[in-house]
Coordinates of C-alpha atoms and ligand atoms in Angstrom, one line a residue:
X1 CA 25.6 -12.3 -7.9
X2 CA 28.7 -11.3 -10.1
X3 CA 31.4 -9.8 -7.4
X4 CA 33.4 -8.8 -10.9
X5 CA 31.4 -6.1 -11.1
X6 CA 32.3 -4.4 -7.8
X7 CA 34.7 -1.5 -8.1
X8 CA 37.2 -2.2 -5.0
X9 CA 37.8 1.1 -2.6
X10 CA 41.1 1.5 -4.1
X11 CA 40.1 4.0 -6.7
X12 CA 39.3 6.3 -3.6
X13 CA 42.9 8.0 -3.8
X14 CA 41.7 9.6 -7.6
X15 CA 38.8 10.6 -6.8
X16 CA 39.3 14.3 -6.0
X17 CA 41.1 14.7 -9.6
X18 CA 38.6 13.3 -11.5
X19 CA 35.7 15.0 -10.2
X20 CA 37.4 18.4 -11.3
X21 CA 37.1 17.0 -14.9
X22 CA 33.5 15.6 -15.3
X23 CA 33.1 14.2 -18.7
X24 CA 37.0 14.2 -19.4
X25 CA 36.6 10.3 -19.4
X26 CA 33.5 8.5 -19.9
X27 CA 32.8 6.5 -16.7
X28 CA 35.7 7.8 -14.2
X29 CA 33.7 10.6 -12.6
X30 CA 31.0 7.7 -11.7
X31 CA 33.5 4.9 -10.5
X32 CA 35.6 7.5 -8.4
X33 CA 32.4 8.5 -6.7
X34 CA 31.1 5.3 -6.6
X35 CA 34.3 3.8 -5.1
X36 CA 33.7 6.9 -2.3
X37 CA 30.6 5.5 -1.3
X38 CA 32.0 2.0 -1.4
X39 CA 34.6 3.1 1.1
X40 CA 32.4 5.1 3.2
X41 CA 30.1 2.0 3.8
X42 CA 33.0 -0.1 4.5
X43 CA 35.0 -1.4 1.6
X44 CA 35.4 -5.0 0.7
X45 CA 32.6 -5.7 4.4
X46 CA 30.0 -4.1 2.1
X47 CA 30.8 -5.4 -1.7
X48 CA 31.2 -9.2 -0.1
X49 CA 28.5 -8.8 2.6
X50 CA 26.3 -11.7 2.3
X51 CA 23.1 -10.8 3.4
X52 CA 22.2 -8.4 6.0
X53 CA 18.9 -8.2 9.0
X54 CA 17.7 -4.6 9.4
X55 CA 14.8 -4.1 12.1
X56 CA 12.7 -0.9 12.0
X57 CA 10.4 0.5 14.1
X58 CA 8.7 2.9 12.1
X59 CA 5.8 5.7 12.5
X60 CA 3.6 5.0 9.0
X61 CA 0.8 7.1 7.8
X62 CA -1.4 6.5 4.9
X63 CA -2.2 9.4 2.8
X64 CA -6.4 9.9 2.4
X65 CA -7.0 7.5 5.1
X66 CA -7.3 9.4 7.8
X67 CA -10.4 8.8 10.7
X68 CA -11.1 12.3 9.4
X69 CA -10.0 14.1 6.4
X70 CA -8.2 16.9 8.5
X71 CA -5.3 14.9 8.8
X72 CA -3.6 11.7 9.0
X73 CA -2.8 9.9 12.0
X74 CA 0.6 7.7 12.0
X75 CA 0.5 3.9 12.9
X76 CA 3.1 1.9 14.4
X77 CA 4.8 -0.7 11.9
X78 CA 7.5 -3.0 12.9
X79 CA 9.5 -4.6 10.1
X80 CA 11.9 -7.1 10.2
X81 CA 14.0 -7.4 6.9
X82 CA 16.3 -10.2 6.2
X83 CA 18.0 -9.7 2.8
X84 CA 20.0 -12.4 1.2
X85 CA 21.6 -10.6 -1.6
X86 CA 24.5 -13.6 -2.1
X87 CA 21.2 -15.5 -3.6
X88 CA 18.7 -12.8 -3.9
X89 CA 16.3 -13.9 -1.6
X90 CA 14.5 -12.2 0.9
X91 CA 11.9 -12.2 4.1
X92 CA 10.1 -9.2 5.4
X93 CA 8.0 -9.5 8.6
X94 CA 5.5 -6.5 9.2
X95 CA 3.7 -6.2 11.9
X96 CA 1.2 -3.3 13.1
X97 CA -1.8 -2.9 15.4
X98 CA -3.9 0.1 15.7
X99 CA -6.7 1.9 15.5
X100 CA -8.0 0.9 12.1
X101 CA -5.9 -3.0 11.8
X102 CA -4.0 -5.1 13.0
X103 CA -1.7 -7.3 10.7
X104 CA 1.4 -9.4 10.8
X105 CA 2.2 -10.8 7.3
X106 CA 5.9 -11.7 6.0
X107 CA 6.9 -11.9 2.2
X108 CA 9.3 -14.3 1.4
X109 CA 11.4 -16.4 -0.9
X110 CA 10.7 -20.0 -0.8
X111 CA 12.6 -22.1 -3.4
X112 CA 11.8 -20.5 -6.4
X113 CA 8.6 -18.7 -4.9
X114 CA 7.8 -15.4 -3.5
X115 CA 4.8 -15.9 -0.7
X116 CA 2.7 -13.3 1.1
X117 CA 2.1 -15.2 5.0
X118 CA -0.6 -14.0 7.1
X119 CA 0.0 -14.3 10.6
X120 CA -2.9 -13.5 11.4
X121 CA -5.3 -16.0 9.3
X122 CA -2.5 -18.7 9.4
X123 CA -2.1 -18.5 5.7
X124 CA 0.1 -18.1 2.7
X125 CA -0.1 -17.4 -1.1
X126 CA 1.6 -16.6 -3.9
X127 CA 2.9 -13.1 -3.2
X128 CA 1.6 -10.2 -5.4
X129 CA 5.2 -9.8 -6.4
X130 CA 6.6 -12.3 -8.1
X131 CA 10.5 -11.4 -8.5
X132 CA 13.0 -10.7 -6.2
X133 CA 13.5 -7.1 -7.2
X134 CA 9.6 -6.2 -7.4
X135 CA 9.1 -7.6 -3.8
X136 CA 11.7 -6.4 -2.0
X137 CA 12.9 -3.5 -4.0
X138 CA 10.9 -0.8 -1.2
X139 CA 13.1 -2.8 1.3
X140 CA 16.4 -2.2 -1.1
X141 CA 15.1 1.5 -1.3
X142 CA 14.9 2.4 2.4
X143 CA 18.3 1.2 3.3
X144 CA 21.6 3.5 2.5
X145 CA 23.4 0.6 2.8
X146 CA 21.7 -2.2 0.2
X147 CA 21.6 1.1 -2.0
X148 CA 25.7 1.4 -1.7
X149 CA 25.8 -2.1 -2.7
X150 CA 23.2 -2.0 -5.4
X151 CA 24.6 1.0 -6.7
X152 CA 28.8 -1.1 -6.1
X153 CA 26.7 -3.9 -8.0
X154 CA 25.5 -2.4 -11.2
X155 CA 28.4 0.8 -12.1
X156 CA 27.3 0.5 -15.8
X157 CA 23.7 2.1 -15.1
X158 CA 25.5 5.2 -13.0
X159 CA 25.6 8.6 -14.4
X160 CA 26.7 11.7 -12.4
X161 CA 24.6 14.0 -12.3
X162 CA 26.6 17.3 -10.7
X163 CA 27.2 18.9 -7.2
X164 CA 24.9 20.0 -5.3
X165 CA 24.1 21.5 -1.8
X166 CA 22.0 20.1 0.5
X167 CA 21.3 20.4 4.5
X168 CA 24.0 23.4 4.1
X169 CA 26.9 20.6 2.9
X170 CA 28.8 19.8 -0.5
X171 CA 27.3 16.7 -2.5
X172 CA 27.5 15.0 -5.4
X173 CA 24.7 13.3 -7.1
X174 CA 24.3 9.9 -9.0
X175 CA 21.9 8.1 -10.5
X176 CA 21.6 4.3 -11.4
X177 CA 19.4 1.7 -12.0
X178 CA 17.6 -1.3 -10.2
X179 CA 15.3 -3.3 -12.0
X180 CA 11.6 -2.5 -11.7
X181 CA 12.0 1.3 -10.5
X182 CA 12.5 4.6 -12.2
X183 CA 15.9 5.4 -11.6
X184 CA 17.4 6.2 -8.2
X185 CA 19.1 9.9 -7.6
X186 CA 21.5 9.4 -4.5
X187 CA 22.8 12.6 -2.8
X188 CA 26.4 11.5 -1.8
X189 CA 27.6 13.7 0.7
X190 CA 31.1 14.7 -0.4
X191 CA 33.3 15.2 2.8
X192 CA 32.0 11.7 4.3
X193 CA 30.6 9.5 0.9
X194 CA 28.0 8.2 2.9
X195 CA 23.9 8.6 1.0
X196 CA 22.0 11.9 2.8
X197 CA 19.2 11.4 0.2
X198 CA 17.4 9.1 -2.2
X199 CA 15.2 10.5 -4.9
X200 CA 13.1 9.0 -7.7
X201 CA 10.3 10.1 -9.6
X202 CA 6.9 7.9 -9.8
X203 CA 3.8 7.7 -10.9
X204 CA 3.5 8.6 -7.2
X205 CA 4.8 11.8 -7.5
X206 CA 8.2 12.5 -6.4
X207 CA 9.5 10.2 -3.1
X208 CA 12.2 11.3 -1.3
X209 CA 14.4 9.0 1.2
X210 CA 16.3 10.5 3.6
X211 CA 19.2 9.0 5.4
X212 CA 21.0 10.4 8.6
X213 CA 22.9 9.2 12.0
X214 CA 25.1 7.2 10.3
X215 CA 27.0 4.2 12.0
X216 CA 28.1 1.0 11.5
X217 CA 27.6 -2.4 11.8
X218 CA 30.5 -5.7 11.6
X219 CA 32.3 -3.1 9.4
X220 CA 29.5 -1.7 7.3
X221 CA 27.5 1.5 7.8
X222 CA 23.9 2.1 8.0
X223 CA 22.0 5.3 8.4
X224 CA 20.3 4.7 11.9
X225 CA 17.8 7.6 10.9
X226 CA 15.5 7.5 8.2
X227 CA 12.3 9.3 6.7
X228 CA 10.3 8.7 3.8
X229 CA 8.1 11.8 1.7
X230 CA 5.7 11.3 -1.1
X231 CA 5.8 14.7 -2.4
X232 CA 6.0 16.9 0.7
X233 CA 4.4 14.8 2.9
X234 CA 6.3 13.1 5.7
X235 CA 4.6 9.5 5.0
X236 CA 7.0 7.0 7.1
X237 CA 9.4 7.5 10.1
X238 CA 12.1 5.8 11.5
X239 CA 11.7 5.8 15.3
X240 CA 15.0 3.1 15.5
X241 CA 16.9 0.7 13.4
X242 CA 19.5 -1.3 13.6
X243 CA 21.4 -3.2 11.6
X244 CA 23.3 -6.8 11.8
X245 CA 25.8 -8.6 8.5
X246 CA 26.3 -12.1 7.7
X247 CA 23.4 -13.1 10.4
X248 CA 20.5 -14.1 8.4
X249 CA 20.1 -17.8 8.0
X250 CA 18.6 -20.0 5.8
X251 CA 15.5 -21.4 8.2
X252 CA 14.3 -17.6 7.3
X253 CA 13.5 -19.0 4.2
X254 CA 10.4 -21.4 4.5
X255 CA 6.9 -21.5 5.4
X256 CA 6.3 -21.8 8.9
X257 CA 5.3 -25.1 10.1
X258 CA 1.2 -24.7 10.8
X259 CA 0.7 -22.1 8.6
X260 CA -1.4 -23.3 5.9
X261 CA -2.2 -22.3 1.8
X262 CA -4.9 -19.9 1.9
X263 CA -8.8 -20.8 0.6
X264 CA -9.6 -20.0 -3.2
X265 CA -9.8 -16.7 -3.6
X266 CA -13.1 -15.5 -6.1
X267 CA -11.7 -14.6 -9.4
X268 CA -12.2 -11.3 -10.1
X269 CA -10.2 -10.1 -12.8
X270 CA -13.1 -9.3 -15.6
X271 CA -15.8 -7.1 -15.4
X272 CA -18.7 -8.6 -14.0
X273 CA -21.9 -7.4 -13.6
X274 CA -24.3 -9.4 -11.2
X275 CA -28.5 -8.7 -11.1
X276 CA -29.0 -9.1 -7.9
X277 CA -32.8 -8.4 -8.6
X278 CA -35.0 -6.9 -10.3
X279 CA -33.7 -3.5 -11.2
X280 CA -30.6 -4.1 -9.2
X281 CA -27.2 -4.4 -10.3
X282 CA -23.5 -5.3 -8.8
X283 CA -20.9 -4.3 -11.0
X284 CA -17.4 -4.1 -11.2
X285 CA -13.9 -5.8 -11.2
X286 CA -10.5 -6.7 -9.6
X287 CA -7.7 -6.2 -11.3
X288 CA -4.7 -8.4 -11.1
X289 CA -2.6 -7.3 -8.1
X290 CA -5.1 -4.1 -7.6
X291 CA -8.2 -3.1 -5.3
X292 CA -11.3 -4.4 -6.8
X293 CA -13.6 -1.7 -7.1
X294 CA -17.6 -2.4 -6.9
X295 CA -20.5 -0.4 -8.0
X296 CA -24.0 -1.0 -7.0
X297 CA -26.6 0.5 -9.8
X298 CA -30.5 0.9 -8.5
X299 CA -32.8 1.4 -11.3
X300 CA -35.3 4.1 -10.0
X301 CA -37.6 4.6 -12.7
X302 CA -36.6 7.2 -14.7
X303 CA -32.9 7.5 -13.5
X304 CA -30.4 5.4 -11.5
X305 CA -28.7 5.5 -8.8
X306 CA -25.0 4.6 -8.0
X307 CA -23.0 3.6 -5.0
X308 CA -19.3 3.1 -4.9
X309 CA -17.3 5.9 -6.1
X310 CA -13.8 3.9 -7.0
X311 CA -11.8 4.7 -10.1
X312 CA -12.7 3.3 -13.5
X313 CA -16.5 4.4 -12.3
X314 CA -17.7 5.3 -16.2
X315 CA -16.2 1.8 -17.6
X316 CA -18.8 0.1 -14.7
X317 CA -21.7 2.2 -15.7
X318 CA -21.5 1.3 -19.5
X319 CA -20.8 -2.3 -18.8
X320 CA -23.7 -2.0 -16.1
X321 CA -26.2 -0.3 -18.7
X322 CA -25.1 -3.1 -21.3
X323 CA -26.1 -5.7 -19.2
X324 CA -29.5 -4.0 -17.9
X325 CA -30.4 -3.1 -22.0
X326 CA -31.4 0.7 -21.5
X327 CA -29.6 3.9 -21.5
X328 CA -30.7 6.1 -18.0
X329 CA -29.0 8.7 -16.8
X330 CA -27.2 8.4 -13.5
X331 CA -29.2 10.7 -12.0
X332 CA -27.7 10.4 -8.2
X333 CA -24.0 9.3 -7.1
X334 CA -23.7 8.1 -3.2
X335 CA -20.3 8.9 -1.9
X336 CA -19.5 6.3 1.1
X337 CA -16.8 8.0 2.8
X338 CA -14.1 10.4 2.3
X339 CA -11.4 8.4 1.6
X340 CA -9.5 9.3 -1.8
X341 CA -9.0 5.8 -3.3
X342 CA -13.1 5.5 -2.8
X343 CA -13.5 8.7 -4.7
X344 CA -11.3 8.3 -8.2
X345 CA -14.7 7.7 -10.1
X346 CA -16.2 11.0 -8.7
X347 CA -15.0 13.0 -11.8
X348 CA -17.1 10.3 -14.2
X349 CA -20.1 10.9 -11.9
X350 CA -19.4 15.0 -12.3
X351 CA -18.9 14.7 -16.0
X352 CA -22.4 13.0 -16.2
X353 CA -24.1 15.8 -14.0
X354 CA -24.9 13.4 -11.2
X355 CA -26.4 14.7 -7.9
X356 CA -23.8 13.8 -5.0
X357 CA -25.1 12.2 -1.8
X358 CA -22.5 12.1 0.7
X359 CA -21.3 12.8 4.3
X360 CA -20.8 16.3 5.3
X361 CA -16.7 15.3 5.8
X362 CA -16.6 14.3 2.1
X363 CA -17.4 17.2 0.7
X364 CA -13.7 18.8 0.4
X365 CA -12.1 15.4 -1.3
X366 CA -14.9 15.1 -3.0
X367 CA -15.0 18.3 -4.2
X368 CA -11.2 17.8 -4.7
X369 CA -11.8 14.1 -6.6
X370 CA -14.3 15.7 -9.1
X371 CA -11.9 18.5 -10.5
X372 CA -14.5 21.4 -9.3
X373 CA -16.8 22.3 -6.4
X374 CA -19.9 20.7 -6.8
X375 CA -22.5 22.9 -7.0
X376 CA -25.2 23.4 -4.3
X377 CA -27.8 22.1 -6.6
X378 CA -26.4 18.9 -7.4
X379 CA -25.0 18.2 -3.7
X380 CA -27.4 17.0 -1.0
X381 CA -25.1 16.6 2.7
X382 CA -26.2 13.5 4.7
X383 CA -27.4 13.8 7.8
X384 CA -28.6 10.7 10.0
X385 CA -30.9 9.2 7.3
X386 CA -32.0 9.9 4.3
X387 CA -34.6 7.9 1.4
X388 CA -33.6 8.3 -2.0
X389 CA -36.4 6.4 -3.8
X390 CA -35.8 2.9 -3.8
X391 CA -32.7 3.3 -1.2
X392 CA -32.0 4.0 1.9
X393 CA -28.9 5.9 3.3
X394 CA -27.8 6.4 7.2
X395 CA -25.0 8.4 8.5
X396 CA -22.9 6.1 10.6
X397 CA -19.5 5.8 12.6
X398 CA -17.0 3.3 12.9
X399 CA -13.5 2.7 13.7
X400 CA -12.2 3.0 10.1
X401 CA -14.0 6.8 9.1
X402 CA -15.7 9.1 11.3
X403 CA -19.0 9.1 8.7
X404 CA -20.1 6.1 6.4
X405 CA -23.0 6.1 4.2
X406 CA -24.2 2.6 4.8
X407 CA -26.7 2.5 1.9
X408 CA -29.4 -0.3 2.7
X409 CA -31.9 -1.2 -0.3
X410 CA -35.4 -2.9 1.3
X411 CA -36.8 -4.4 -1.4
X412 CA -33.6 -7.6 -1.4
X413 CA -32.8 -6.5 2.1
X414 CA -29.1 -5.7 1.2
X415 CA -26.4 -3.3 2.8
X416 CA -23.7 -1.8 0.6
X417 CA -20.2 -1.0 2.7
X418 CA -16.8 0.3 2.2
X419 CA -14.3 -1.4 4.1
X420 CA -15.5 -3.5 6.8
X421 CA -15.5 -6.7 5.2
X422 CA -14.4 -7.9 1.6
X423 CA -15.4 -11.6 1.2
X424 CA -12.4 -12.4 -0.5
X425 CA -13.2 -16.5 -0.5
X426 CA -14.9 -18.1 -2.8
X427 CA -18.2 -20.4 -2.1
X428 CA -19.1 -20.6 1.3
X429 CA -15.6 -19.9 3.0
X430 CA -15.0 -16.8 5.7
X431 CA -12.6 -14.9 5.2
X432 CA -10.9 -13.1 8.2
X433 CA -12.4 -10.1 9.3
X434 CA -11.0 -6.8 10.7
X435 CA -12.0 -5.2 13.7
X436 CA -13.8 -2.5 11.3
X437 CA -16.4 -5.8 10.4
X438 CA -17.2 -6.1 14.3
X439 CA -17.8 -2.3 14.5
X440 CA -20.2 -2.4 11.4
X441 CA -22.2 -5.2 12.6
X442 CA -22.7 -3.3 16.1
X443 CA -23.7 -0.3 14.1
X444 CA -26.3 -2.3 11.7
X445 CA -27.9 -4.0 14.7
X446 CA -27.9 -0.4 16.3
X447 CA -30.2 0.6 12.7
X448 CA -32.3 -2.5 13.2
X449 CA -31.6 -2.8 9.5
X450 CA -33.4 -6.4 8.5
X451 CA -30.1 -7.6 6.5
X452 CA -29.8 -10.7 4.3
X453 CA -26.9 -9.4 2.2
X454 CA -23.5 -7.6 2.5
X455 CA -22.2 -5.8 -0.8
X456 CA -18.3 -4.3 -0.7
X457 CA -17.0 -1.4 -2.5
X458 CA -13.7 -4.1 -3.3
X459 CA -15.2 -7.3 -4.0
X460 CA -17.7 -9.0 -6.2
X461 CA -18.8 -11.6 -3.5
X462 CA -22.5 -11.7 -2.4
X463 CA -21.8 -11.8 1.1
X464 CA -24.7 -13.8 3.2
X465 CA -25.3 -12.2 6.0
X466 CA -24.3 -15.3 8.1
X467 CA -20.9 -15.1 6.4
X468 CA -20.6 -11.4 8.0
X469 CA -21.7 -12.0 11.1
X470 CA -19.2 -15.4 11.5
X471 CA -16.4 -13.2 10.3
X472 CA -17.3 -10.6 13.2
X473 CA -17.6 -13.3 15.4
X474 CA -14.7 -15.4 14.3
X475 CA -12.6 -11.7 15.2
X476 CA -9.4 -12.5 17.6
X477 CA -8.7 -8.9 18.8
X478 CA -5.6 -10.4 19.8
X479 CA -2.7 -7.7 18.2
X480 CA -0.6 -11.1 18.3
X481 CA -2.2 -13.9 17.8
X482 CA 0.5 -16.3 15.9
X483 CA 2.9 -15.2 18.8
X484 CA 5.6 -14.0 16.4
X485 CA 9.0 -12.4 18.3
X486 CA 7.7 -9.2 16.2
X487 CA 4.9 -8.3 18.1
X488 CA 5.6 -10.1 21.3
Ligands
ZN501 ZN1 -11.9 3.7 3.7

């Protein structure tokens, strides 16, 4: 880190003046307000802070993933963020148990590394994020006070942007830069110079942070209230945070002793398509960093028949009817549930006048997913169980959606799910199962369903069923079972 860079507090006493004058002198409107929020957030404590702890306990809710789709229940997540920004390093323990999970995994910098640790499994590996700005740049975002210092950090990517009001009171606004984000919009309020407001623009939509309660900790301040939109939705609450300077230590920064590198995962990353049998095909692919997204195709005579409704649905269907060397029409789309990231391929199945199959609670984000209402003729509403030629389809329940269509095909005695288990090892490995995986093997056994196989919407493993059934078994319900401080 360059401490050059910083513009000291001292500028404060000019501010007022050069405001008046925006654009009079290149730059000065954006140091004097910059050096106001420097100030505000304590002066030389914040521009030489070292690294700083902040623990939230926060209300999260994930948009679409509701146990219905009426609306979307908030989780508890605990977070424990220790940012070293003398060295750029960071480590960020989540922890959360609830209805649908449990987890406790930490990302951290190790050496030269950034590694995702799950608690939970007693694993690591490499994180999805590979620099320090990707990985802990939503950590940078929801604090007012790493923003002050990022912003005190980088003056030559600030631009004013005007006065504005907001929540009845003067501010100013200025953006700036961080690497790996859209630019940042702060709303500096005018009287105090502490950050009411965050905005940026994403391929999102717009996400708003909003700061409040501000205080002060060993000199600097913090915004003890937070709240985080995408769009208008409210999406994460603060319930408490605090805040602690110059505390974190360097023992933050390792692997735990006991936790170990994680099994192979199956490489996913090209389209695959896998004949399962005769007639039956398992397409799809995982791209790097992303939610694989599977497709199962059932040849039924004349037409086929698809199951697994993810994004990128047409691309799996051509690469499917490649590989099976004819050109039917997909006559018949099963929806599984009505969560929104299982229904982004629902406008390919539309645009190729597919019937829908689907759970009655679907219907709206399907309808919603596919750009139109579907109409009656091409929409047939699940109820209980249902045989669609060479498949079968039951209505069921779990923890993780109110309805499922657990599609079961006879002929290779094989289930296809959405959720409940992913199989993300490769060979014989288990990997750790959730308590949606106990809840689906209760709910199978409840069918009497004769099972040999388990297919997932997310990965391209074929899952024996004596993997599923270990990975139920193998379940710790335990909401904290490495014992971390976190969840303790
Ligand atoms: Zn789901």
């Amino acid at each position: 880190m360059d401490n050059r860079k910083f513009i000291k507090a001292g500028l404060l006493a000019s501010a007022a003046s050069v405001m008046m004058s925006v654009n009079a002198y290149a730059g000065e409107t954006e140091d004097a307000l910059i050096a106001k929020v420097v100030d505000a957030y304590g002066g030389d404590s914040l521009t030489e802070m070292r690294s700083i702890r902040i623990q939230n306990n926060y209300k999260n809710s994930f948009p679409g993933q509701g146990y219905t789709p009426g609306y979307v229940e908030f989780t508890p997540l605990i977070q424990d963020a220790q940012i070293d920004v003398a060295n750029e390093r960071g480590s960020v323990e989540g922890w959360s148990a609830n209805w649908n999970f449990n987890f406790n995994t930490r990302t951290v910098s190790v050496d030269d590394d950034i590694v995702a640790i799950n608690y939970s499994a007693g694993t690591y590996q490499p994180a999805a994020a590979p620099d320090y700005y990707t990985a802990f740049g939503p950590v940078i975002r929801v604090s007012d006070t790493l923003l002050a210092y990022e912003l005190a950090k980088r003056p030559e990517t600030a631009e004013y942007q005007g006065a504005t009001t907001y929540v009845g009171q003067p501010h100013e606004l200025i953006s700036f830069e961080i690497p790996n984000s859209p630019p940042l919009t702060l709303y500096v309020n005018s009287e105090t110079g502490y950050i009411s407001k965050m905005a940026r623009a994403t391929g999102f939509g717009d996400l708003t942070y909003q700061f409040g309660n501000h205080t002060s900790a060993n000199g600097v301040g913090y915004a003890a209230d937070f709240e985080f939109f995408v769009g208008p939705d409210i999406n994460i609450i603060s319930m408490s945070r605090t805040a602690s300077v110059n505390s974190v230590r360097s023992t933050a920064f390792r692997i735990d002793r006991g936790i170990e590198a994680e099994p192979e995962r199956i490489d996913g990353s090209e389209m695959s398509v896998n004949e399962l049998a005769d007639g039956v095909h398992f397409a799809g692919q995982t791209p790097a960093g992303g939610a694989g997204a599977y497709t199962v195709f059932v040849d039924a005579g004349d037409h086929v028949i698809a199951v697994g409704g993810y994004g990128g649905l047409q691309a799996r269907y051509d690469a499917y009817k490649e590989a099976a060397g004819h050109d039917k029409p997909l006559r018949y789309q099963i929806v599984t549930h009505h969560h929104t990231d299982h229904l982004g391929g629902m406008a390919d199945a539309n645009a190729m006048g597919a019937t829908f199959v689907t759970p009655a609670n679907a219907v709206g984000n399907l309808n919603t997913a596919a750009g139109e209402d579907i109409p009656e003729d091409r929409l047939q509403v699940l109820d209980e169980k249902m045989t669609l030629g060479p498949v079968e389809i039951y209505d069921i329940s779990t923890n993780h959606m109110a309805s499922m269509a657990l599609v079961y095909i006879p002929s290779i005695k094989a289930v296809f799910q959405a959720d409940h288990y992913n199989g993300t090892y490769a060979g014989d490995v288990v990997s750790p199962g959730g308590s949606g995986t106990v809840a689906l093997k209760k709910a199978i056994a409840a069918l009497d369903l004769d099972v040999d196989t388990v297919l997932s919407a997310h990965g391209s493993k074929i899952i024996p069923w004596s993997e599923f059934e270990a990975a139920a078994t193998n379940y710790d319900p335990d909401p904290c079972p490495g014992g971390r401080a976190i969840c303790r």
